[in-house]
């Protein structure tokens, strides 16, 4: 399964520590990053940086070595997420913005206790 299309463009994201890419698919803007080789707190730091980009017409795709369970309680009021196991035991997490909510996510809480 190829998650990153060939026409994806590298983009600069404030606060990120890995490369982010942007591509349009089916009229939706997709942001993509891979922290599967990174250790804590990089997955959460980059997820929080990327989540700030989302609106009603965009998605954030995170590739990680496991689902970021410490992240989900911090963002669940404002974001939906779907987890899919992909090749080599890695996981793809796709985040979307809940447009019917008022902003409640504290983006400064970008570290985990484990």
mmCIF file of C-alpha atoms in Angstrom:
data_model
loop_
_atom_site.group_PDB
_atom_site.id
_atom_site.type_symbol
_atom_site.label_atom_id
_atom_site.label_comp_id
_atom_site.label_asym_id
_atom_site.label_seq_id
_atom_site.Cartn_x
_atom_site.Cartn_y
_atom_site.Cartn_z
ATOM 1 C CA UNK A 1 0.000 0.000 0.000
ATOM 2 C CA UNK A 2 1.454 3.347 -1.017
ATOM 3 C CA UNK A 3 0.226 6.070 1.304
ATOM 4 C CA UNK A 4 2.249 8.954 -0.090
ATOM 5 C CA UNK A 5 1.471 9.742 -3.750
ATOM 6 C CA UNK A 6 4.277 10.719 -6.111
ATOM 7 C CA UNK A 7 2.853 14.239 -6.515
ATOM 8 C CA UNK A 8 3.054 14.979 -2.767
ATOM 9 C CA UNK A 9 4.951 18.169 -1.979
ATOM 10 C CA UNK A 10 7.163 18.704 1.046
ATOM 11 C CA UNK A 11 5.856 21.527 3.283
ATOM 12 C CA UNK A 12 7.308 23.370 6.258
ATOM 13 C CA UNK A 13 5.259 22.965 9.447
ATOM 14 C CA UNK A 14 6.024 25.109 12.484
ATOM 15 C CA UNK A 15 7.162 22.987 15.422
ATOM 16 C CA UNK A 16 7.678 19.793 13.435
ATOM 17 C CA UNK A 17 10.777 17.628 13.732
ATOM 18 C CA UNK A 18 10.138 15.381 10.702
ATOM 19 C CA UNK A 19 9.261 16.035 7.077
ATOM 20 C CA UNK A 20 5.627 16.806 6.292
ATOM 21 C CA UNK A 21 4.046 16.389 2.880
ATOM 22 C CA UNK A 22 0.864 17.779 1.350
ATOM 23 C CA UNK A 23 -1.248 16.339 -1.455
ATOM 24 C CA UNK A 24 -4.800 16.661 -2.757
ATOM 25 C CA UNK A 25 -6.904 13.511 -3.074
ATOM 26 C CA UNK A 26 -10.582 13.459 -4.020
ATOM 27 C CA UNK A 27 -10.808 17.209 -3.341
ATOM 28 C CA UNK A 28 -9.433 16.849 0.191
ATOM 29 C CA UNK A 29 -6.113 18.308 1.321
ATOM 30 C CA UNK A 30 -4.001 15.637 3.011
ATOM 31 C CA UNK A 31 -1.019 16.258 5.275
ATOM 32 C CA UNK A 32 1.308 13.321 5.887
ATOM 33 C CA UNK A 33 4.216 12.588 8.202
ATOM 34 C CA UNK A 34 6.112 9.504 9.348
ATOM 35 C CA UNK A 35 7.394 9.117 12.913
ATOM 36 C CA UNK A 36 7.671 5.327 12.797
ATOM 37 C CA UNK A 37 11.429 5.505 13.379
ATOM 38 C CA UNK A 38 11.240 8.303 15.988
ATOM 39 C CA UNK A 39 11.076 7.950 19.736
ATOM 40 C CA UNK A 40 9.024 9.918 22.258
ATOM 41 C CA UNK A 41 8.097 12.717 22.310
ATOM 42 C CA UNK A 42 8.482 13.188 18.516
ATOM 43 C CA UNK A 43 5.279 11.378 17.448
ATOM 44 C CA UNK A 44 3.126 13.534 19.723
ATOM 45 C CA UNK A 45 5.054 16.753 18.981
ATOM 46 C CA UNK A 46 4.560 16.267 15.247
ATOM 47 C CA UNK A 47 0.934 15.169 15.548
ATOM 48 C CA UNK A 48 0.110 18.296 17.559
ATOM 49 C CA UNK A 49 1.901 20.476 14.973
ATOM 50 C CA UNK A 50 -0.003 18.829 12.125
ATOM 51 C CA UNK A 51 -3.410 18.866 13.797
ATOM 52 C CA UNK A 52 -3.311 22.653 13.875
ATOM 53 C CA UNK A 53 -3.491 22.631 10.054
ATOM 54 C CA UNK A 54 -6.818 20.828 9.857
ATOM 55 C CA UNK A 55 -10.148 22.258 8.817
ATOM 56 C CA UNK A 56 -13.348 20.781 7.386
ATOM 57 C CA UNK A 57 -11.658 19.883 4.085
ATOM 58 C CA UNK A 58 -8.410 18.293 5.230
ATOM 59 C CA UNK A 59 -6.909 15.205 6.858
ATOM 60 C CA UNK A 60 -3.707 14.438 8.711
ATOM 61 C CA UNK A 61 -2.068 11.060 8.111
ATOM 62 C CA UNK A 62 0.443 9.864 10.682
ATOM 63 C CA UNK A 63 2.616 6.789 10.199
ATOM 64 C CA UNK A 64 3.936 5.461 13.497
ATOM 65 C CA UNK A 65 5.288 2.239 14.989
ATOM 66 C CA UNK A 66 2.170 2.005 17.201
ATOM 67 C CA UNK A 67 -1.029 3.999 17.771
ATOM 68 C CA UNK A 68 -0.233 7.079 19.886
ATOM 69 C CA UNK A 69 -2.568 6.178 22.752
ATOM 70 C CA UNK A 70 -1.395 9.072 24.951
ATOM 71 C CA UNK A 71 -2.404 11.544 22.240
ATOM 72 C CA UNK A 72 -6.014 10.485 21.786
ATOM 73 C CA UNK A 73 -7.454 11.729 25.122
ATOM 74 C CA UNK A 74 -5.816 15.128 24.531
ATOM 75 C CA UNK A 75 -7.481 15.671 21.153
ATOM 76 C CA UNK A 76 -10.707 13.641 21.148
ATOM 77 C CA UNK A 77 -13.001 16.627 21.751
ATOM 78 C CA UNK A 78 -11.915 18.294 18.508
ATOM 79 C CA UNK A 79 -10.630 15.496 16.270
ATOM 80 C CA UNK A 80 -11.746 12.111 14.985
ATOM 81 C CA UNK A 81 -9.149 9.448 14.230
ATOM 82 C CA UNK A 82 -9.029 6.094 12.488
ATOM 83 C CA UNK A 83 -6.256 3.572 13.091
ATOM 84 C CA UNK A 84 -5.142 1.055 10.467
ATOM 85 C CA UNK A 85 -2.347 -1.486 10.775
ATOM 86 C CA UNK A 86 -0.128 -1.336 7.695
ATOM 87 C CA UNK A 87 3.038 -3.081 6.501
ATOM 88 C CA UNK A 88 5.822 -4.099 8.879
ATOM 89 C CA UNK A 89 3.536 -3.782 11.922
ATOM 90 C CA UNK A 90 3.361 -0.012 11.560
ATOM 91 C CA UNK A 91 0.144 1.944 11.970
ATOM 92 C CA UNK A 92 -1.498 4.677 9.957
ATOM 93 C CA UNK A 93 -3.637 7.105 11.941
ATOM 94 C CA UNK A 94 -5.894 9.442 9.961
ATOM 95 C CA UNK A 95 -7.140 12.506 11.811
ATOM 96 C CA UNK A 96 -10.046 14.759 10.826
ATOM 97 C CA UNK A 97 -11.386 17.910 12.456
ATOM 98 C CA UNK A 98 -14.788 17.805 14.189
ATOM 99 C CA UNK A 99 -16.323 20.929 12.684
ATOM 100 C CA UNK A 100 -19.237 21.012 15.126
ATOM 101 C CA UNK A 101 -17.007 21.575 18.178
ATOM 102 C CA UNK A 102 -15.468 24.619 19.780
ATOM 103 C CA UNK A 103 -11.655 24.555 20.035
ATOM 104 C CA UNK A 104 -10.613 22.794 23.231
ATOM 105 C CA UNK A 105 -7.312 21.118 22.336
ATOM 106 C CA UNK A 106 -4.299 22.461 24.243
ATOM 107 C CA UNK A 107 -1.533 22.212 21.658
ATOM 108 C CA UNK A 108 1.125 22.935 24.275
ATOM 109 C CA UNK A 109 0.432 19.470 25.779
ATOM 110 C CA UNK A 110 2.650 17.731 23.243
ATOM 111 C CA UNK A 111 4.540 15.284 25.420
ATOM 112 C CA UNK A 112 3.526 12.000 26.985
ATOM 113 C CA UNK A 113 4.318 10.360 30.285
ATOM 114 C CA UNK A 114 5.409 7.080 28.787
#
